[in-house]
Tab-separated table of C-alpha atoms and ligand atoms in Angstrom:
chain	number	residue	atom	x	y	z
A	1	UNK	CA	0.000	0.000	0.000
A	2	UNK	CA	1.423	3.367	-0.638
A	3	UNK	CA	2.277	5.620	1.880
A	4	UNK	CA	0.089	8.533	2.528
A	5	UNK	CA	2.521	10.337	4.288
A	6	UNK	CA	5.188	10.437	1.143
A	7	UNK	CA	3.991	13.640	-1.031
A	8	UNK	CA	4.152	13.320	-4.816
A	9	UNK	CA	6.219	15.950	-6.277
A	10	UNK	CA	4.103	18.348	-8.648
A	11	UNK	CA	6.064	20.834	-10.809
A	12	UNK	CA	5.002	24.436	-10.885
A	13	UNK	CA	3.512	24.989	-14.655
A	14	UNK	CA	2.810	28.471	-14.443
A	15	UNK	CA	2.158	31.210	-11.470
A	16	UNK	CA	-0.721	33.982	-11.988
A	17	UNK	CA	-0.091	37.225	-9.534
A	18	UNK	CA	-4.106	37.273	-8.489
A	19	UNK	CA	-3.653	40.328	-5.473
A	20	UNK	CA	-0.923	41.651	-3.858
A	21	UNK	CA	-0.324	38.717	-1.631
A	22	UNK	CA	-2.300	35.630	-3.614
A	23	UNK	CA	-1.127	34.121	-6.137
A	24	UNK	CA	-2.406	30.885	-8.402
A	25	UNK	CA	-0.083	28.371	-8.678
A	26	UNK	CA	-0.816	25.805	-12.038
A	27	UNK	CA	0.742	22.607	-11.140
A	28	UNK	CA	1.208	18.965	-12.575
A	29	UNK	CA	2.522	15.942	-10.986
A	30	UNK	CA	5.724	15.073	-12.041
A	31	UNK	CA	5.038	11.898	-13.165
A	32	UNK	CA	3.140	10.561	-15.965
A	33	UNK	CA	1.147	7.570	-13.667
A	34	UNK	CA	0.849	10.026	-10.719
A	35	UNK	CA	-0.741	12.496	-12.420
A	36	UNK	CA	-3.403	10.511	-14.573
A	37	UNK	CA	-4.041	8.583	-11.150
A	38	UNK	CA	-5.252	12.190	-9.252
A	39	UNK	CA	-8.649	12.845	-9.287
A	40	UNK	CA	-10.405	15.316	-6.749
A	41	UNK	CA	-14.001	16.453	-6.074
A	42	UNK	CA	-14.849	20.266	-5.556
A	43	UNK	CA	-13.883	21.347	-2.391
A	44	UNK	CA	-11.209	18.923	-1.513
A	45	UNK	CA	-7.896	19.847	-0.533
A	46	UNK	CA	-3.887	18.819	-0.476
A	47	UNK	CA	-1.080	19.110	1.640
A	48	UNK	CA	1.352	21.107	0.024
A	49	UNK	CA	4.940	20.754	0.741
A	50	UNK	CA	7.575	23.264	0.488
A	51	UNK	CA	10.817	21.520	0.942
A	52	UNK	CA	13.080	23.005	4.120
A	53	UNK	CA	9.989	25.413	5.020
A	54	UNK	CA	6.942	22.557	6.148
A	55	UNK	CA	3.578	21.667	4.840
A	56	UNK	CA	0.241	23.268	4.617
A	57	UNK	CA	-3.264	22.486	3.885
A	58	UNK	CA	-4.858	23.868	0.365
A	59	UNK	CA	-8.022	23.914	-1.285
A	60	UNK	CA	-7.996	23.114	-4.905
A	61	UNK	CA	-9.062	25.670	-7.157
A	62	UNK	CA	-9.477	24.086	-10.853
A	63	UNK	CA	-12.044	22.268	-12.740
A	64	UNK	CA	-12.045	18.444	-11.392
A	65	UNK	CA	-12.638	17.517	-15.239
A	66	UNK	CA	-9.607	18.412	-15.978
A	67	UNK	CA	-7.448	16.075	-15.677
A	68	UNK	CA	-3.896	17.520	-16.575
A	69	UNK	CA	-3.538	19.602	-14.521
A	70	UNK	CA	-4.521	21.654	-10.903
A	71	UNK	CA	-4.372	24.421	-9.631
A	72	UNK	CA	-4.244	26.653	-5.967
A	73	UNK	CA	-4.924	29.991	-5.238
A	74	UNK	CA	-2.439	30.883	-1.970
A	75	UNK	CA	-2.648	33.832	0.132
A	76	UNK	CA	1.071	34.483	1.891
A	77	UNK	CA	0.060	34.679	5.275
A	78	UNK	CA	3.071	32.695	7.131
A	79	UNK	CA	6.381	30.984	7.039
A	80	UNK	CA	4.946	27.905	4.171
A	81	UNK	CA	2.777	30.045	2.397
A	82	UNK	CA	5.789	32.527	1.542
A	83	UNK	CA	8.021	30.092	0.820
A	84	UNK	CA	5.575	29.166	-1.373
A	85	UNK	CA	5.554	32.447	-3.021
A	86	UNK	CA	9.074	32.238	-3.618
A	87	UNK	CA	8.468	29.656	-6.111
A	88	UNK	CA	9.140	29.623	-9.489
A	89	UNK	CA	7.878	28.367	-12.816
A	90	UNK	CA	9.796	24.902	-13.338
A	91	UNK	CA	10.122	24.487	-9.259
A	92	UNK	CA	9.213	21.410	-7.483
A	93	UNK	CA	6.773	21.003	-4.218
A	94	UNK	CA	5.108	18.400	-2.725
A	95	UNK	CA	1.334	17.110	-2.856
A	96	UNK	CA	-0.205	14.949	-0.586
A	97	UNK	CA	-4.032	13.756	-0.959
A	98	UNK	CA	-6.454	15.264	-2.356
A	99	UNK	CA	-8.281	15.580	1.077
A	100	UNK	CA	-11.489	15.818	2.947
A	101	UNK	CA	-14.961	16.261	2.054
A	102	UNK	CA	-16.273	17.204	-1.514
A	103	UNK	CA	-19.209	19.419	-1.744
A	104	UNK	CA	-22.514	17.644	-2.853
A	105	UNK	CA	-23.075	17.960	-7.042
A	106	UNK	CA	-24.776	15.664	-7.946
A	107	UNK	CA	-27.275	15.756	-5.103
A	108	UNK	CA	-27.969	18.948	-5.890
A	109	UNK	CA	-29.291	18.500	-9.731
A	110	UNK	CA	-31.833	20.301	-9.929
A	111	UNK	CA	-32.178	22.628	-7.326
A	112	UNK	CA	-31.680	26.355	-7.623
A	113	UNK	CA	-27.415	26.910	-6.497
A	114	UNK	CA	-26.473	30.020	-4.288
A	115	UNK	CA	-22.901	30.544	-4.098
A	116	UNK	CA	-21.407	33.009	-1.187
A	117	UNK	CA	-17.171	33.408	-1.134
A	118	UNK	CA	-15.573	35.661	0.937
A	119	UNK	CA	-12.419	37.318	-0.030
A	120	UNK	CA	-9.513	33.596	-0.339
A	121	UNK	CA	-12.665	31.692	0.236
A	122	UNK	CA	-13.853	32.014	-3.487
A	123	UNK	CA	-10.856	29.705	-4.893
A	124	UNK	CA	-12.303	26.122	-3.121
A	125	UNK	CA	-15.815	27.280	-4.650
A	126	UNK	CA	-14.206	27.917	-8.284
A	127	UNK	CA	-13.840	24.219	-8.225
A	128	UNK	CA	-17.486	23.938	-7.448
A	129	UNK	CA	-18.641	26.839	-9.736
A	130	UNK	CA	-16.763	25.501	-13.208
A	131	UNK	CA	-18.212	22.154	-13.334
A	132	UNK	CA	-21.842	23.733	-12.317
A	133	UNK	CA	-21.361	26.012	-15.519
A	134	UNK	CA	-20.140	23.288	-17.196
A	135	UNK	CA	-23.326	21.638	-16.986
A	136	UNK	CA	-26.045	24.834	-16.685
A	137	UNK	CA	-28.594	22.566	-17.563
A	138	UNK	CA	-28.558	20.442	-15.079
A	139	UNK	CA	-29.438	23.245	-12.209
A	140	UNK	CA	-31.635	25.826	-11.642
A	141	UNK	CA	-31.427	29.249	-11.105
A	142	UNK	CA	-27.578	30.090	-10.380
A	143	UNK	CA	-26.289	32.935	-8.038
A	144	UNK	CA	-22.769	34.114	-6.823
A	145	UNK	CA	-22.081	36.566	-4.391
A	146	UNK	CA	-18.452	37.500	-3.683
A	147	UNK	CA	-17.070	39.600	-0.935
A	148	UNK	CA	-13.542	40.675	-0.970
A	149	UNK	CA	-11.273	43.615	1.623
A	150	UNK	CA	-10.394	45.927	-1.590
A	151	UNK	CA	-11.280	46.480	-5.312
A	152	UNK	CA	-7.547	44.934	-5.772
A	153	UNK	CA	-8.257	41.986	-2.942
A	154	UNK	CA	-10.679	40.315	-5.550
A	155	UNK	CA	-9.127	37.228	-7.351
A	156	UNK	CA	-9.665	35.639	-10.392
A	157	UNK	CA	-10.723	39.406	-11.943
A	158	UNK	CA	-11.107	37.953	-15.281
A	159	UNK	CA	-12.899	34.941	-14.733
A	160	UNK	CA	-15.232	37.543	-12.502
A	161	UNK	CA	-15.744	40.057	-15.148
A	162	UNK	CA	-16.582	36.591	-17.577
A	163	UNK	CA	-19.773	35.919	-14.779
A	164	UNK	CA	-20.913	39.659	-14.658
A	165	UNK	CA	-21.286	39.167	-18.884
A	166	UNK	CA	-22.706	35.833	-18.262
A	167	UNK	CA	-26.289	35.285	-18.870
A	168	UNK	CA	-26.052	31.957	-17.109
A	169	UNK	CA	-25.476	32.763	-14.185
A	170	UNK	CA	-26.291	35.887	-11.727
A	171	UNK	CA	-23.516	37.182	-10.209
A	172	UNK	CA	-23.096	40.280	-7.721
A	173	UNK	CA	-19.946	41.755	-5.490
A	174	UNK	CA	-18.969	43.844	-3.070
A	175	UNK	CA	-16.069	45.276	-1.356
A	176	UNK	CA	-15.517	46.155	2.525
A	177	UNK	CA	-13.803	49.068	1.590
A	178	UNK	CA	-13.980	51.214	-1.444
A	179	UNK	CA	-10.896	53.035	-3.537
A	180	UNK	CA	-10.275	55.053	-6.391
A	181	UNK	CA	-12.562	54.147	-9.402
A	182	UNK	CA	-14.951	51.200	-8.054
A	183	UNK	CA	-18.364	51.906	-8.961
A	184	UNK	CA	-19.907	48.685	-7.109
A	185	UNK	CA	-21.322	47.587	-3.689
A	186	UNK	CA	-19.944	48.735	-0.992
A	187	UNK	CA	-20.504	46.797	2.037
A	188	UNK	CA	-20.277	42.667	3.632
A	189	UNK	CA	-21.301	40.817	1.576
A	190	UNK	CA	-24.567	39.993	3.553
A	191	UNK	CA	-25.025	43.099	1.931
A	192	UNK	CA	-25.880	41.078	-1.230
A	193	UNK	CA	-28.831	39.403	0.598
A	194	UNK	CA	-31.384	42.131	-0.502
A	195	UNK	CA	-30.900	42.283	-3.961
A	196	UNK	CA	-30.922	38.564	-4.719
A	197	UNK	CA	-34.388	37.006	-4.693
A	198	UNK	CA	-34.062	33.218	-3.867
A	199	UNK	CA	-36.990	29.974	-2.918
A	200	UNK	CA	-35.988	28.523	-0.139
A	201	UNK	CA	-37.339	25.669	-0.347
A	202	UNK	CA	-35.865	24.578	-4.098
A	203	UNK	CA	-32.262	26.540	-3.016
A	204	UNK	CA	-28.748	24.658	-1.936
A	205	UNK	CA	-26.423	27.502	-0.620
A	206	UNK	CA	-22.812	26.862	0.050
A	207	UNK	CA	-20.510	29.204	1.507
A	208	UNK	CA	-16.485	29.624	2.113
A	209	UNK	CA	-14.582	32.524	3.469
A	210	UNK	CA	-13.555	34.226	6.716
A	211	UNK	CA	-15.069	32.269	10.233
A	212	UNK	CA	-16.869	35.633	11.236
A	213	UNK	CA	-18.524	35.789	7.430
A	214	UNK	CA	-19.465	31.878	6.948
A	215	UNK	CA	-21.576	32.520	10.993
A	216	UNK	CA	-23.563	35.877	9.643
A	217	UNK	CA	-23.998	33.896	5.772
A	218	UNK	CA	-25.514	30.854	7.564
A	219	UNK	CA	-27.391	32.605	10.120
A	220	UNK	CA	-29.538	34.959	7.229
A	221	UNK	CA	-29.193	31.775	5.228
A	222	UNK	CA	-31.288	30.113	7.739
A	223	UNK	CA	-33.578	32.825	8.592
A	224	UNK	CA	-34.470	33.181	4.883
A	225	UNK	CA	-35.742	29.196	5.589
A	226	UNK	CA	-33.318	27.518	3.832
A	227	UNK	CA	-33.346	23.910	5.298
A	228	UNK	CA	-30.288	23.296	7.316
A	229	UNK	CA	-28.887	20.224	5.125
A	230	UNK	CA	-28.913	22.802	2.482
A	231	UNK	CA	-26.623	25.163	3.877
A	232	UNK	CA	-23.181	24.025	2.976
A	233	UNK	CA	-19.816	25.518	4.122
A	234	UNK	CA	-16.054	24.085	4.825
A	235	UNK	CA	-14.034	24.808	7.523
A	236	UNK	CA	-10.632	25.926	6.544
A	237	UNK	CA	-9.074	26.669	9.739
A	238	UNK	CA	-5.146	26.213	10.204
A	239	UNK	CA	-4.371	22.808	10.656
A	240	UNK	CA	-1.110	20.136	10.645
B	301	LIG	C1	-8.826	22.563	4.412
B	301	LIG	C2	-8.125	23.890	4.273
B	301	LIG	C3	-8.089	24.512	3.030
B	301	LIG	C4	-7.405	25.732	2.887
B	301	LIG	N1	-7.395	26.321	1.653
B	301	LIG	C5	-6.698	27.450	1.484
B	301	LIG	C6	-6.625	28.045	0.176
B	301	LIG	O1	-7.216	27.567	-0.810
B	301	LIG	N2	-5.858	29.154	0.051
B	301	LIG	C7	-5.181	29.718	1.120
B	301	LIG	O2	-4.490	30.727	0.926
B	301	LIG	N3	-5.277	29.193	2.363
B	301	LIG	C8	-5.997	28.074	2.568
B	301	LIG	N4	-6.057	27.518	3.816
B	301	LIG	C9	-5.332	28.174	4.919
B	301	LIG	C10	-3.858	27.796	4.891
B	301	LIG	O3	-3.713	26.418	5.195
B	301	LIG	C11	-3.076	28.621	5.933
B	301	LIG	O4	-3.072	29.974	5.524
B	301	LIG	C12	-1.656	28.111	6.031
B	301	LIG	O5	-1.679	26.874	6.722
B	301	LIG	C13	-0.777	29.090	6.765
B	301	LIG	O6	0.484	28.488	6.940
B	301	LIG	P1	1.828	29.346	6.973
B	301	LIG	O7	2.947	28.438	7.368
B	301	LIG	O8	2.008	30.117	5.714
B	301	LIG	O9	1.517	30.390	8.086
B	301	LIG	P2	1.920	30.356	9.609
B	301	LIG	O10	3.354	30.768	9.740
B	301	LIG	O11	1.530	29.091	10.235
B	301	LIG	O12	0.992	31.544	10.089
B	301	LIG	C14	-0.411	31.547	9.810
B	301	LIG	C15	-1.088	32.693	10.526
B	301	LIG	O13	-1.042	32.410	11.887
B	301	LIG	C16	-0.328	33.413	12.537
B	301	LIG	N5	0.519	32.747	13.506
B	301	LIG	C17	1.582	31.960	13.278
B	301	LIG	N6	2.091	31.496	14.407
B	301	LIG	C18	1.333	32.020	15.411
B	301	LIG	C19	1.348	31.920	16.822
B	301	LIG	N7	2.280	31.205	17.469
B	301	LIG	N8	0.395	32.567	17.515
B	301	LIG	C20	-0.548	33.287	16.896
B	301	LIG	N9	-0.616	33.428	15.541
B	301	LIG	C21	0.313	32.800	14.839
B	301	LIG	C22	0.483	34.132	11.480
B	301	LIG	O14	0.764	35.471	11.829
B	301	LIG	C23	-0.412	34.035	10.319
B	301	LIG	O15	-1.404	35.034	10.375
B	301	LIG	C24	-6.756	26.319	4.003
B	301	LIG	C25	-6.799	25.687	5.248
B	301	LIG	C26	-7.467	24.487	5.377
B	301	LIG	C27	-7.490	23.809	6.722
């Protein structure tokens, strides 16, 4: 049996600068056999190694259907996550897993899909929100709200200004704090709340972001009457 606690080593394919201090790193297990063997679910994660600095625990941030390929969005916040800044292209780190609980899809056919990410908590809900888009069809109405600190604290500001042209999906953000030139909310995102109209009854929700956000998002999620096994968050505290 192999041993869990042996990472694979992935190779860093490309790095995208998403803020000041996050960056996306695109990565691809080194081997061949290693590779086509790792398959995740949305909103599982891995243990990423950097070598001489320690390990941490990441959400991944890609489409599951694709196969060649992963990727994670990393906020430098400590000693790992710098050193994993310091990265380059071509550089090798370790991957153990993936990790942990997915978030229901396929339960979920059919139901109307609320999506709530605060600020680094939107990258384990990309993995969620791709495949959903990927198959529109199979879901009802579909809503994202995203919360980030700044105008320049949002990630993935393409991808976000490819959901506000979207007709497929209804998609609304705010910041906590405004600066020079945004023109949108202004405000938590609870904030959102009252311009969304949602049924309770036909609606999963699922949330990720900062402890103090995911408590206020489930309470109003709840007092709107969504059921409680419909309320769906992850817990990404700090963990070894
Ligand atoms: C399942 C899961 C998924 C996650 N997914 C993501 C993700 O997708 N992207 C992401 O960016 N992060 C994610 N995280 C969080 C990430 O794991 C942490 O940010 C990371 O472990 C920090 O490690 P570090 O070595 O860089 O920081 P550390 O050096 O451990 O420091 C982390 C924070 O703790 C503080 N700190 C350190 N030591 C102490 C101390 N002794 N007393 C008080 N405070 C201290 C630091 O100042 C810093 O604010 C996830 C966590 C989990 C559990």
């Amino acid at each position: 049996m192999a041993n869990i606690y042996l990472p694979d080593i992935a190779i860093i394919e490309n790095i995208i600068q998403e803020t000041s201090d996050t960056k996306t790193f695109v990565l691809k297990l080194k081997t061949f056999k290693s590779q086509k063997a790792f398959k995740f679910k949305q909103g599982q994660f891995v243990e990423v190694s950097v070598f001489g600095a320690g390990e941490i625990p990441i959400g991944i941030s890609s489409n599951p259907s694709n196969k060649e390929r992963f990727e994670i969005t990393v906020r430098a916040v400590g000693s790992v996550s710098n050193a994993l800044h310091k990265k380059k292209v071509g550089d090798e780190i370790g991957i153990r897993g993936p990790f942990g609980n997915s978030f229901p899809f396929d339960e979920m056919k059919g139901k109307d899909i609320l999506i709530i990410g605060g600020g680094i908590g939107l990258p384990p809900l990309r993995s969620l929100i791709l495949p959903i888009l990927d198959n529109r069809n199979d879901f009802g109405k579909f809503t994202i709200l995203y919360g980030a600190r700044t105008p320049g604290d949002r990630v993935y500001k393409n991808l976000l200004n490819e959901w506000n042209k979207n007709d497929e999906v209804e998609f609304l953000e705010t910041v906590d704090v405004s600066s020079n030139g945004w023109t949108g909310n202004v405000g938590v995102v609870t904030t959102l709340f009252e311009k969304i109209e949602i049924n309770p009854h036909n609606t999963a929700a699922y949330t990720c972001g900062p402890p103090i956000m995911i408590k206020f998002v489930i309470q109003e999620l709840l007092q709107m009457g969504l059921p409680e096994d419909k309320v769906i968050s992850t817990l990404e505290r700090y963990m070894k």
